[in-house]
PDB file of C-alpha atoms and ligand atoms in Angstrom:
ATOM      1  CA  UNK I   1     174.205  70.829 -67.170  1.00 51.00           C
ATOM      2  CA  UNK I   2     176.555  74.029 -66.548  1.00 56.00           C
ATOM      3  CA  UNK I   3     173.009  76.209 -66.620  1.00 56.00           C
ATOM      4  CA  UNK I   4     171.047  73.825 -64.079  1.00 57.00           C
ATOM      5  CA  UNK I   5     173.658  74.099 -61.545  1.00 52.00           C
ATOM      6  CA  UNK I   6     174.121  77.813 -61.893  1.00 50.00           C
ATOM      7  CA  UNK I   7     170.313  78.002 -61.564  1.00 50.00           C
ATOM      8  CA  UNK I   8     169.957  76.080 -58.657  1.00 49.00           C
ATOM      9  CA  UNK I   9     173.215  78.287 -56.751  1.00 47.00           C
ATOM     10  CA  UNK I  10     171.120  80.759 -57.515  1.00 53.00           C
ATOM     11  CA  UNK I  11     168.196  79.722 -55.972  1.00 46.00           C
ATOM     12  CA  UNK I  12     170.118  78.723 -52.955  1.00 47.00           C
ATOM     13  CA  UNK I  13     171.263  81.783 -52.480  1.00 44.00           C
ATOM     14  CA  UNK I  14     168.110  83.855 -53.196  1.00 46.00           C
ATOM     15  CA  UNK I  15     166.242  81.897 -50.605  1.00 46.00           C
ATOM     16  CA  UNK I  16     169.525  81.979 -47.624  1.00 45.00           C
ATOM     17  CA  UNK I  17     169.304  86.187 -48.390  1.00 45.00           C
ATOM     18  CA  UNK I  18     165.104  85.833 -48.041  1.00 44.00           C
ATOM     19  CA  UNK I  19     165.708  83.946 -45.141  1.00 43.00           C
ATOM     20  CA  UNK I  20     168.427  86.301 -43.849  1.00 43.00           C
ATOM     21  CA  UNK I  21     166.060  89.666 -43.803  1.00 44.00           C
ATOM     22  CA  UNK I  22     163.352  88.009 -42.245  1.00 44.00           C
ATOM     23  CA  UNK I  23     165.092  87.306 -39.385  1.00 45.00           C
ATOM     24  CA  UNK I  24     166.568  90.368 -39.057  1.00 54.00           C
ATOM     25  CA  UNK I  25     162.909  91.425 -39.240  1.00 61.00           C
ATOM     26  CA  UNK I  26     161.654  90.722 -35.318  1.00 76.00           C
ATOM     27  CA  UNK I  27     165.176  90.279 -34.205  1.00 92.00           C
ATOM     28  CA  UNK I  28     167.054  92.024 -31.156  1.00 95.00           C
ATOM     29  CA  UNK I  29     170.120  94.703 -32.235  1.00 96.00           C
ATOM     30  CA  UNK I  30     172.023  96.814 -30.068  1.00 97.00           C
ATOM     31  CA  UNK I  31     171.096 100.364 -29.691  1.00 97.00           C
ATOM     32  CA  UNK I  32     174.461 101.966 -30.483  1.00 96.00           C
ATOM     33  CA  UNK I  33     174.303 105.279 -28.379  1.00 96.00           C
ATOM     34  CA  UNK I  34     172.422 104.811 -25.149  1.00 96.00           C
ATOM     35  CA  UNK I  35     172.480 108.333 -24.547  1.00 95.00           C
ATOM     36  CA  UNK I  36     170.304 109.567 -27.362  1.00 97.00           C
ATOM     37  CA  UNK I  37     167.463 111.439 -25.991  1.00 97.00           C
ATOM     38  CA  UNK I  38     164.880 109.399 -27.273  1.00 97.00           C
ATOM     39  CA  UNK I  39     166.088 106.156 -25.605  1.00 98.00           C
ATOM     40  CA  UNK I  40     166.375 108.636 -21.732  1.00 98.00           C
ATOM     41  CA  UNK I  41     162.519 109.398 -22.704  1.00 98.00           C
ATOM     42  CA  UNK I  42     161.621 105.588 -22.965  1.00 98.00           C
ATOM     43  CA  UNK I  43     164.048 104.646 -19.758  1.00 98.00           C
ATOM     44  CA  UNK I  44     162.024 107.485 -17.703  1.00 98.00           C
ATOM     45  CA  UNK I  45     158.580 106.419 -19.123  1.00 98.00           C
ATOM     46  CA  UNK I  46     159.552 102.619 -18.439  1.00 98.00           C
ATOM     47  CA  UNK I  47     160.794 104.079 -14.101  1.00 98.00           C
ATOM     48  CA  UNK I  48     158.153 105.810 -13.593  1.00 98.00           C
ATOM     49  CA  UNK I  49     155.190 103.798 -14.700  1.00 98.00           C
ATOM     50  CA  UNK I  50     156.884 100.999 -12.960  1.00 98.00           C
ATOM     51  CA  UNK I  51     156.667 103.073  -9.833  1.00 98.00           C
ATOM     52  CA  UNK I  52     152.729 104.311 -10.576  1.00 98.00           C
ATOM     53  CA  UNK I  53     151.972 100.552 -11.103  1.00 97.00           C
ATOM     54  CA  UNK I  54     153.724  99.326  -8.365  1.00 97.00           C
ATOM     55  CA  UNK I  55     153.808 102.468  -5.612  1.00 97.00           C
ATOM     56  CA  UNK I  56     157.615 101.867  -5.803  1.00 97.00           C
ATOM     57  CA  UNK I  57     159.667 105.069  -5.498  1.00 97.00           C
ATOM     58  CA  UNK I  58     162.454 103.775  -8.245  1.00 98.00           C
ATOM     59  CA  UNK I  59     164.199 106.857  -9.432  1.00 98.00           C
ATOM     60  CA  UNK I  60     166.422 106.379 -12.964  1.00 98.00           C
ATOM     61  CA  UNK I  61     170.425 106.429 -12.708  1.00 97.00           C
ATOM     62  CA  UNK I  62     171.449 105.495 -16.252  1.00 97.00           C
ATOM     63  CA  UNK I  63     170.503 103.412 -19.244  1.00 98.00           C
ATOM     64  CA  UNK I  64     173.409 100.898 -18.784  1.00 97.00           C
ATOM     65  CA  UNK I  65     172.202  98.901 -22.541  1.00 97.00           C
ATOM     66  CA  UNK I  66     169.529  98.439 -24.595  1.00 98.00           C
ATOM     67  CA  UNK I  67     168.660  96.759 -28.457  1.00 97.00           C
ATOM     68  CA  UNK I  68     165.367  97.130 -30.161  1.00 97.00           C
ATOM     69  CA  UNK I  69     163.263  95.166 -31.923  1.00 96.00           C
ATOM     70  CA  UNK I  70     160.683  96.195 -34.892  1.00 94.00           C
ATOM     71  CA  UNK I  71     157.386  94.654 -34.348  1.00 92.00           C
ATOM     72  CA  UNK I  72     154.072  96.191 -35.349  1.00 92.00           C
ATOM     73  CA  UNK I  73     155.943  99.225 -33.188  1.00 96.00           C
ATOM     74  CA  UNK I  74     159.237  99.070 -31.679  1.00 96.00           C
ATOM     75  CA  UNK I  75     160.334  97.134 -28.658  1.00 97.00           C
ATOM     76  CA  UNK I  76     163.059  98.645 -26.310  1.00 98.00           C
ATOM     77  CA  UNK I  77     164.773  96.270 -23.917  1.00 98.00           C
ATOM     78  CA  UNK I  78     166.821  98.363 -21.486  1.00 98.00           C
ATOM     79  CA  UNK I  79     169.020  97.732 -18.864  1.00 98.00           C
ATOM     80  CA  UNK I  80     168.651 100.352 -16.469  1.00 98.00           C
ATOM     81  CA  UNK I  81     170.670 101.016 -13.658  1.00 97.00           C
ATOM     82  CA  UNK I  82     168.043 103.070 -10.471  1.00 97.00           C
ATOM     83  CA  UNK I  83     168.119 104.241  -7.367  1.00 97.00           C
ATOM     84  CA  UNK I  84     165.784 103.032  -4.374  1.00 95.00           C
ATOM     85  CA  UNK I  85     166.251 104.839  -1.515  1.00 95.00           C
ATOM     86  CA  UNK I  86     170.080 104.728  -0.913  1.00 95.00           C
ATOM     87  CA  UNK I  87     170.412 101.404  -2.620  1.00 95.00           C
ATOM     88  CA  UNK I  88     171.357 101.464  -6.802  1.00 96.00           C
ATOM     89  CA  UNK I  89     170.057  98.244  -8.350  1.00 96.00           C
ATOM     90  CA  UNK I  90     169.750  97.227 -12.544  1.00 97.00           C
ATOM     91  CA  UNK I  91     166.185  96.612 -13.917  1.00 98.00           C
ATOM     92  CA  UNK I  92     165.618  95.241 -17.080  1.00 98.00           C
ATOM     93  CA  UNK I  93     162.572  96.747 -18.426  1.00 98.00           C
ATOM     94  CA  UNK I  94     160.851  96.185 -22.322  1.00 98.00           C
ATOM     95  CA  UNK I  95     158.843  99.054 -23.675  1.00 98.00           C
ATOM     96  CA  UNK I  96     156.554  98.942 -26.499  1.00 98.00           C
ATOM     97  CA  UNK I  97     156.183 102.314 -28.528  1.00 98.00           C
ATOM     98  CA  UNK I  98     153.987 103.011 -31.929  1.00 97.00           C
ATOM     99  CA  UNK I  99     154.770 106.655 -32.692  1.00 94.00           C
ATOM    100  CA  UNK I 100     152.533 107.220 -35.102  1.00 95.00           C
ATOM    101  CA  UNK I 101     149.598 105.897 -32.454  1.00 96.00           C
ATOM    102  CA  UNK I 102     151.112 107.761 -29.708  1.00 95.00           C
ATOM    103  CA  UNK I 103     151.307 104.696 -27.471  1.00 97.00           C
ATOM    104  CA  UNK I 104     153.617 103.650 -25.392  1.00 97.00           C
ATOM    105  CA  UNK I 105     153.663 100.716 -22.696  1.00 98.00           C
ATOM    106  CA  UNK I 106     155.593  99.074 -20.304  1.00 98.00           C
ATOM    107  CA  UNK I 107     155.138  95.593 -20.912  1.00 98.00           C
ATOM    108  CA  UNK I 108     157.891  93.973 -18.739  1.00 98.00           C
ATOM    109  CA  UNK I 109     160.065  95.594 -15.667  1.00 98.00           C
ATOM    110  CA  UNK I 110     161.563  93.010 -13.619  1.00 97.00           C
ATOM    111  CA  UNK I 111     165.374  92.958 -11.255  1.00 96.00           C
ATOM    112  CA  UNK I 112     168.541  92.041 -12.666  1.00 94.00           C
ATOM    113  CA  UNK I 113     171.203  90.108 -10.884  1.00 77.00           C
ATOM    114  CA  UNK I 114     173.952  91.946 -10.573  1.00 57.00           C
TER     115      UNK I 114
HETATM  116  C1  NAG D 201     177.189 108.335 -22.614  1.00 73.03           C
HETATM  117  O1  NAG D 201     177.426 109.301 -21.619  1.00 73.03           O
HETATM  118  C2  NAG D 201     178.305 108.869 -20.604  1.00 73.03           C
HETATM  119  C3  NAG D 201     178.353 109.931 -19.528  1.00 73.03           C
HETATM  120  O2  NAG D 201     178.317 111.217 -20.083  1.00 73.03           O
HETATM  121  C4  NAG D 201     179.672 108.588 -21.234  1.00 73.03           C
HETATM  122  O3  NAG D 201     180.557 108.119 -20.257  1.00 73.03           O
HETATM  123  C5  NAG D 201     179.494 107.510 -22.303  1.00 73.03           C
HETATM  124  O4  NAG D 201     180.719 107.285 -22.959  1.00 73.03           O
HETATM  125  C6  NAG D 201     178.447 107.920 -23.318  1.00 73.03           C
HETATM  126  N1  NAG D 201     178.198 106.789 -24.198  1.00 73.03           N
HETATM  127  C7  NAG D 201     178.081 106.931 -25.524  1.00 73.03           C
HETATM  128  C8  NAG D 201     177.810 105.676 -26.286  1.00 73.03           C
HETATM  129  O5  NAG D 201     178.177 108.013 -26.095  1.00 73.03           O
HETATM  130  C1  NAG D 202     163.085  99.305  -2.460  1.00 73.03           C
HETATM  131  O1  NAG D 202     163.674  99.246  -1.198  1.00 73.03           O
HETATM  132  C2  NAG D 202     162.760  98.851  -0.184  1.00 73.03           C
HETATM  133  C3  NAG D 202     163.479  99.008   1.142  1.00 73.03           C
HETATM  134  O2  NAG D 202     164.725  98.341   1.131  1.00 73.03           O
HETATM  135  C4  NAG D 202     162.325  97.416  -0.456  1.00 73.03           C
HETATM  136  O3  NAG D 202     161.421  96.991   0.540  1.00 73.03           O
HETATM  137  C5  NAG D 202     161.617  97.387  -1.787  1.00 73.03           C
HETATM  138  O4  NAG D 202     161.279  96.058  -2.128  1.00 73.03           O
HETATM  139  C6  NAG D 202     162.505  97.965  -2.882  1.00 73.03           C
HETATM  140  N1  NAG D 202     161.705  98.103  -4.075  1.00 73.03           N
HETATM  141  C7  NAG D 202     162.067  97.643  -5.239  1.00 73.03           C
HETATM  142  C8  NAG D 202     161.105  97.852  -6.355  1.00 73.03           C
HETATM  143  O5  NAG D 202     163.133  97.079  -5.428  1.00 73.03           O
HETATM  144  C1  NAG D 203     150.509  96.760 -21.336  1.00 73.03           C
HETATM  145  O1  NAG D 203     151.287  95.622 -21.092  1.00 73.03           O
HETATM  146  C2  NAG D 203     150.763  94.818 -20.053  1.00 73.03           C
HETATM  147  C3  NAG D 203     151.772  93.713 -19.778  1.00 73.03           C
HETATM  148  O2  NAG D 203     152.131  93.036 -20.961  1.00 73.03           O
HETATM  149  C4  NAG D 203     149.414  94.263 -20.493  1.00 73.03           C
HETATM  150  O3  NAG D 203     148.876  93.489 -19.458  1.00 73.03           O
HETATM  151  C5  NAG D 203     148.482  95.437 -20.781  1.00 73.03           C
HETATM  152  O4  NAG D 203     147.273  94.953 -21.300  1.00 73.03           O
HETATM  153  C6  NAG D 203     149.116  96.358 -21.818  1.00 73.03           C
HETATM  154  N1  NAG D 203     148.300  97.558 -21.951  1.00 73.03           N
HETATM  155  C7  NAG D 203     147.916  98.007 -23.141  1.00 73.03           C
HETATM  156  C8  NAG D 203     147.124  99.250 -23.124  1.00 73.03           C
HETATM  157  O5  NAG D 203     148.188  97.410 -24.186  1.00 73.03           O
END
């Protein structure tokens, strides 16, 4: 009787942690230094396609925030803080990057309220 219950804790709690990493898998987390060189390279990819796509003139400020998210790639959702004209506004734009293909897109770019 003592066994079956350990058993079936165990069970339990194999399947919560299997449960647990998967959806950490294809979840959001914060990217912890917003500075890092490689997340500026994404935020000026994610400006200035924006601006060839749309004819905008949208010069980067700042990354203000940003989390990732592993897919069959990585998916950067930045907060970005630009300049238009004389006017700063914050732009949320996703980014979808696959190193090893060397591709990169802008899938999303749209106005934050501020
Ligand atoms: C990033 O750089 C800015 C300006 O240099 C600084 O104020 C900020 O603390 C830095 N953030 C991190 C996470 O290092
Ligand atoms: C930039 O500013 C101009 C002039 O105020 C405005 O017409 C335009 O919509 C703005 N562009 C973006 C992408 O916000
Ligand atoms: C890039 O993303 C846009 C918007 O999601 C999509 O329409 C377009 O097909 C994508 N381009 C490539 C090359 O995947």
């Amino acid at each position: 009787m003592r066994h079956h219950c350990l058993l079936l804790l165990s069970l339990v709690l194999v399947s919560y942690a299997a449960r647990r990493s998967e959806s950490a898998l294809g979840g959001w987390s914060p990217i912890k230094d917003v500075n890092d060189s490689h997340v500026a390279e994404i935020a000026n990819y994610a400006v200035s396609e924006y601006d060839k796509r749309s004819g905008a003139k949208l010069t980067l400020v700042k990354v203000s925030k940003g989390e990732t998210q592993v897919v069959a790639g990585t998916n950067y959702r930045l907060v970005l803080k630009v300049k238009n004209g004389s006017t700063t506004a914050s732009y949320q734009a996703t980014v979808l990057e696959k190193p090893w293909l060397h591709f990169r897109n802008l899938t999303s770019f749209k106005p934050l309220r501020s």
